[in-house]
Amino acid sequence: GQQVMQIPQYQHVQEGEDFTTYCNSSTTLSNIQWYKQRPGGHPVFLIQLVKSGEVKKQKRLTFQFGEAKKNSSLHITATQTTDVGTYFCAGRRHGQNFVFGPGTRLSVLP
Amino acid sequence: DGGITQSPKYLFRKEGQNVTLSCEQNLNHDAMYWYRQDPGQGLRLIYYSQIVNDFQKGDIAEGYSVSREKKESFPLTVTSAQKNPTAFYLCASSMSSGGAYNEQFFGPGTRLTVL
């Protein structure tokens, strides 16, 4: 079946440093979503990418969908303590449900 | 105030007992989902429903059952057949299950502990 992997599993950064998490699928995806889950909270939708090579920005967050539509990345510039949480990607093949990756847990040291 | 609610937040049950987790949404969404979250494993799909009176098994449906008698409600029953039921259970809804309107809105979750 479809597998979605994420690296790294954990990332500790100093406040102000950049952070990147990578998402890789074993199959070609029709679209990919990113969610953020704060400690003790529930996942909150961040963005959806649909087109090959698509790049979207939300303030300090940059999302990219690979040319082959099998991988994606989330980059945070100049992290802040409010960025703490677990970032999940969720990939969907055409006609199927989304499959979530295991997440990358980000810690930001002040 | 629109949203998706789950109750209770924490639930304790004895081994061998069935337990039903509540999920209600007032977003007028057609699709609803149940996920299980274990540490380090992300979210795994238990059941989903694209429309009232219809639902399908997800990746880990064994030991669980659902119903979708109303658009707003999608309760999940964890049966005694579920081998390892202690987990964090998340309910979600989306406008549709496909196309452009499939952003999922999650409830606050229910943490189930089986003693």
Tab-separated table of C-alpha atoms in Angstrom:
chain	number	residue	atom	x	y	z
A	1	GLY	CA	0.000	0.000	0.000
A	2	GLN	CA	0.889	3.639	-0.168
A	3	GLN	CA	3.531	4.805	2.309
A	4	VAL	CA	4.371	8.336	3.338
A	5	MET	CA	7.618	8.982	5.137
A	6	GLN	CA	8.961	12.077	6.827
A	7	ILE	CA	12.433	13.083	7.936
A	8	PRO	CA	13.702	14.011	10.362
A	9	GLN	CA	11.606	12.504	13.142
A	10	TYR	CA	12.771	15.182	15.589
A	11	GLN	CA	14.482	18.533	15.135
A	12	HIS	CA	15.786	20.850	17.818
A	13	VAL	CA	16.722	24.350	16.698
A	14	GLN	CA	17.755	27.581	18.345
A	15	GLU	CA	15.232	30.365	17.939
A	16	GLY	CA	16.052	32.254	14.766
A	17	GLU	CA	17.481	29.240	12.943
A	18	ASP	CA	15.803	27.790	9.875
A	19	PHE	CA	14.001	24.432	9.811
A	20	THR	CA	13.085	22.032	7.029
A	21	THR	CA	11.070	18.833	7.067
A	22	TYR	CA	10.862	16.470	4.108
A	23	CYS	CA	7.999	14.241	3.044
A	24	ASN	CA	8.420	11.327	0.634
A	25	SER	CA	5.799	9.065	-0.893
A	26	SER	CA	6.289	5.609	-2.345
A	27	THR	CA	3.782	6.483	-5.080
A	28	THR	CA	2.918	9.494	-7.225
A	29	LEU	CA	0.435	11.770	-5.489
A	30	SER	CA	-2.438	13.829	-6.831
A	31	ASN	CA	-2.095	16.312	-3.986
A	32	ILE	CA	-0.431	16.771	-0.637
A	33	GLN	CA	-1.471	18.595	2.500
A	34	TRP	CA	0.471	19.857	5.496
A	35	TYR	CA	-0.847	20.060	9.048
A	36	LYS	CA	0.565	21.376	12.319
A	37	GLN	CA	-0.228	19.877	15.713
A	38	ARG	CA	0.758	21.841	18.806
A	39	PRO	CA	1.666	19.842	21.930
A	40	GLY	CA	-1.554	18.559	23.493
A	41	GLY	CA	-3.608	19.818	20.556
A	42	HIS	CA	-5.120	18.555	17.361
A	43	PRO	CA	-3.853	18.841	13.763
A	44	VAL	CA	-4.610	22.108	12.010
A	45	PHE	CA	-4.543	22.424	8.233
A	46	LEU	CA	-1.775	24.613	6.829
A	47	ILE	CA	-1.844	24.212	3.057
A	48	GLN	CA	-2.558	21.989	0.070
A	49	LEU	CA	-0.285	21.563	-2.962
A	50	VAL	CA	-1.624	20.182	-6.225
A	51	LYS	CA	0.657	21.045	-9.125
A	52	SER	CA	4.020	19.549	-9.986
A	53	GLY	CA	6.822	21.854	-8.793
A	54	GLU	CA	4.374	24.098	-6.957
A	55	VAL	CA	5.769	26.484	-4.349
A	56	LYS	CA	3.548	28.313	-1.870
A	57	LYS	CA	4.495	30.718	0.890
A	58	GLN	CA	2.760	31.686	4.107
A	59	LYS	CA	4.797	34.378	5.862
A	60	ARG	CA	7.899	32.499	7.112
A	61	LEU	CA	6.705	29.101	5.830
A	62	THR	CA	7.546	27.850	2.335
A	63	PHE	CA	5.953	24.699	0.950
A	64	GLN	CA	7.160	22.874	-2.136
A	65	PHE	CA	5.783	19.966	-4.164
A	66	GLY	CA	8.352	17.983	-6.133
A	67	GLU	CA	8.409	17.807	-9.901
A	68	ALA	CA	7.578	14.095	-9.828
A	69	LYS	CA	4.811	14.677	-7.248
A	70	LYS	CA	6.345	12.112	-4.920
A	71	ASN	CA	7.944	14.438	-2.389
A	72	SER	CA	7.340	17.696	-0.616
A	73	SER	CA	9.066	19.966	1.842
A	74	LEU	CA	8.171	22.554	4.443
A	75	HIS	CA	10.756	25.198	5.256
A	76	ILE	CA	10.444	27.660	8.131
A	77	THR	CA	12.688	30.714	8.075
A	78	ALA	CA	13.898	32.194	11.366
A	79	THR	CA	11.968	29.925	13.697
A	80	GLN	CA	10.055	31.312	16.660
A	81	THR	CA	8.873	29.578	19.824
A	82	THR	CA	5.354	29.659	18.403
A	83	ASP	CA	6.507	27.246	15.670
A	84	VAL	CA	6.870	24.430	18.212
A	85	GLY	CA	4.805	21.360	17.349
A	86	THR	CA	4.624	18.358	15.067
A	87	TYR	CA	4.322	18.908	11.337
A	88	PHE	CA	2.531	16.239	9.327
A	89	CYS	CA	2.297	15.800	5.613
A	90	ALA	CA	-0.628	13.864	4.146
A	91	GLY	CA	-0.470	12.536	0.615
A	92	ARG	CA	-3.341	11.436	-1.555
A	93	ARG	CA	-3.398	9.293	-4.642
A	94	HIS	CA	-6.186	9.934	-7.123
A	95	GLY	CA	-9.468	8.504	-5.831
A	96	GLN	CA	-7.963	7.413	-2.520
A	97	ASN	CA	-7.922	8.812	0.996
A	98	PHE	CA	-5.100	10.844	2.432
A	99	VAL	CA	-2.271	8.923	4.101
A	100	PHE	CA	-0.464	10.780	6.868
A	101	GLY	CA	3.247	10.679	7.449
A	102	PRO	CA	4.603	10.040	10.968
A	103	GLY	CA	5.384	13.723	11.479
A	104	THR	CA	8.422	15.803	12.389
A	105	ARG	CA	8.482	17.144	15.925
A	106	LEU	CA	10.054	20.598	16.122
A	107	SER	CA	11.470	22.055	19.319
A	108	VAL	CA	12.621	25.658	19.381
A	109	LEU	CA	15.001	26.712	22.125
A	110	PRO	CA	14.699	30.389	23.156
B	1	ASP	CA	-19.808	28.951	16.633
B	2	GLY	CA	-18.962	26.412	13.935
B	3	GLY	CA	-16.680	23.492	14.543
B	4	ILE	CA	-16.225	19.853	15.355
B	5	THR	CA	-16.585	18.536	18.884
B	6	GLN	CA	-15.560	15.304	20.536
B	7	SER	CA	-16.493	14.057	23.939
B	8	PRO	CA	-15.255	13.162	26.410
B	9	LYS	CA	-11.687	14.479	26.359
B	10	TYR	CA	-10.436	11.630	28.547
B	11	LEU	CA	-12.039	8.215	28.859
B	12	PHE	CA	-11.108	5.253	31.001
B	13	ARG	CA	-12.559	1.788	30.468
B	14	LYS	CA	-11.933	-1.690	31.729
B	15	GLU	CA	-10.605	-4.308	29.357
B	16	GLY	CA	-13.392	-6.204	27.608
B	17	GLN	CA	-15.877	-3.333	27.610
B	18	ASN	CA	-17.151	-1.627	24.490
B	19	VAL	CA	-16.942	2.156	24.469
B	20	THR	CA	-18.441	4.756	22.124
B	21	LEU	CA	-16.688	8.010	21.287
B	22	SER	CA	-18.793	10.946	20.206
B	23	CYS	CA	-18.086	13.230	17.223
B	24	GLU	CA	-20.379	16.073	16.157
B	25	GLN	CA	-19.881	18.768	13.506
B	26	ASN	CA	-21.963	21.800	12.573
B	27	LEU	CA	-19.907	22.719	9.516
B	28	ASN	CA	-22.393	21.069	7.126
B	29	HIS	CA	-19.590	18.831	5.875
B	30	ASP	CA	-20.412	15.712	3.906
B	31	ALA	CA	-17.292	13.710	4.781
B	32	MET	CA	-16.240	12.581	8.235
B	33	TYR	CA	-13.259	10.526	9.416
B	34	TRP	CA	-11.903	8.727	12.450
B	35	TYR	CA	-8.171	8.492	13.049
B	36	ARG	CA	-6.085	6.852	15.676
B	37	GLN	CA	-2.856	8.512	16.788
B	38	ASP	CA	-0.091	6.629	18.580
B	39	PRO	CA	3.266	8.162	19.521
B	40	GLY	CA	5.637	8.336	16.562
B	41	GLN	CA	3.159	6.829	14.086
B	42	GLY	CA	1.188	9.786	12.814
B	43	LEU	CA	-2.517	9.393	12.102
B	44	ARG	CA	-4.010	6.146	10.869
B	45	LEU	CA	-7.450	6.038	9.280
B	46	ILE	CA	-9.992	3.813	11.029
B	47	TYR	CA	-13.247	4.570	9.176
B	48	TYR	CA	-14.585	7.275	6.926
B	49	SER	CA	-17.963	8.353	5.636
B	50	GLN	CA	-18.581	10.361	2.499
B	51	ILE	CA	-22.335	10.685	2.967
B	52	VAL	CA	-25.101	9.900	5.431
B	53	ASN	CA	-25.892	6.195	5.852
B	54	ASP	CA	-22.679	5.164	4.132
B	55	PHE	CA	-19.202	4.469	5.497
B	56	GLN	CA	-16.080	2.563	4.514
B	57	LYS	CA	-13.269	0.859	6.370
B	58	GLY	CA	-9.945	2.592	6.576
B	59	ASP	CA	-6.537	1.022	7.119
B	60	ILE	CA	-7.094	-0.227	10.679
B	61	ALA	CA	-10.852	-0.910	11.005
B	62	GLU	CA	-10.601	-4.226	12.862
B	63	GLY	CA	-12.133	-3.983	16.329
B	64	TYR	CA	-14.004	-0.756	15.561
B	65	SER	CA	-17.489	0.092	14.304
B	66	VAL	CA	-19.215	3.303	13.228
B	67	SER	CA	-22.592	4.656	12.181
B	68	ARG	CA	-23.628	7.702	10.162
B	69	GLU	CA	-27.352	8.177	10.724
B	70	LYS	CA	-27.126	11.967	10.677
B	71	LYS	CA	-24.904	14.296	8.688
B	72	GLU	CA	-23.691	15.967	11.876
B	73	SER	CA	-22.752	12.859	13.816
B	74	PHE	CA	-20.231	10.043	13.333
B	75	PRO	CA	-19.806	8.023	16.552
B	76	LEU	CA	-17.038	5.437	16.863
B	77	THR	CA	-17.387	2.285	18.973
B	78	VAL	CA	-14.213	0.644	20.202
B	79	THR	CA	-15.141	-2.962	20.769
B	80	SER	CA	-13.579	-5.578	23.006
B	81	ALA	CA	-12.141	-7.153	19.842
B	82	GLN	CA	-9.673	-4.277	19.459
B	83	LYS	CA	-6.386	-5.701	20.754
B	84	ASN	CA	-4.694	-2.475	21.799
B	85	PRO	CA	-7.335	0.243	22.184
B	86	THR	CA	-5.396	2.703	24.346
B	87	ALA	CA	-4.699	5.669	22.050
B	88	PHE	CA	-5.622	9.214	21.106
B	89	TYR	CA	-8.659	9.247	18.804
B	90	LEU	CA	-9.250	12.123	16.415
B	91	CYS	CA	-12.385	12.835	14.457
B	92	ALA	CA	-12.261	15.050	11.370
B	93	SER	CA	-14.602	16.381	8.726
B	94	SER	CA	-14.218	17.910	5.286
B	95	MET	CA	-16.595	19.511	2.819
B	96	SER	CA	-16.035	16.599	0.482
B	97	SER	CA	-13.644	13.683	0.315
B	98	GLY	CA	-12.211	14.560	-3.056
B	99	GLY	CA	-11.549	17.517	-5.295
B	100	ALA	CA	-10.457	20.894	-4.023
B	101	TYR	CA	-12.553	21.088	-0.867
B	102	ASN	CA	-10.948	18.332	1.161
B	103	GLU	CA	-9.177	20.288	3.880
B	104	GLN	CA	-9.818	18.313	7.051
B	105	PHE	CA	-10.978	20.010	10.230
B	106	PHE	CA	-10.099	18.069	13.358
B	107	GLY	CA	-11.853	17.845	16.685
B	108	PRO	CA	-9.943	18.169	19.973
B	109	GLY	CA	-9.623	14.388	20.314
B	110	THR	CA	-10.487	11.785	22.941
B	111	ARG	CA	-7.718	10.078	24.870
B	112	LEU	CA	-8.884	6.543	25.632
B	113	THR	CA	-7.146	4.464	28.276
B	114	VAL	CA	-8.113	0.843	28.762
B	115	LEU	CA	-7.138	-0.520	32.143
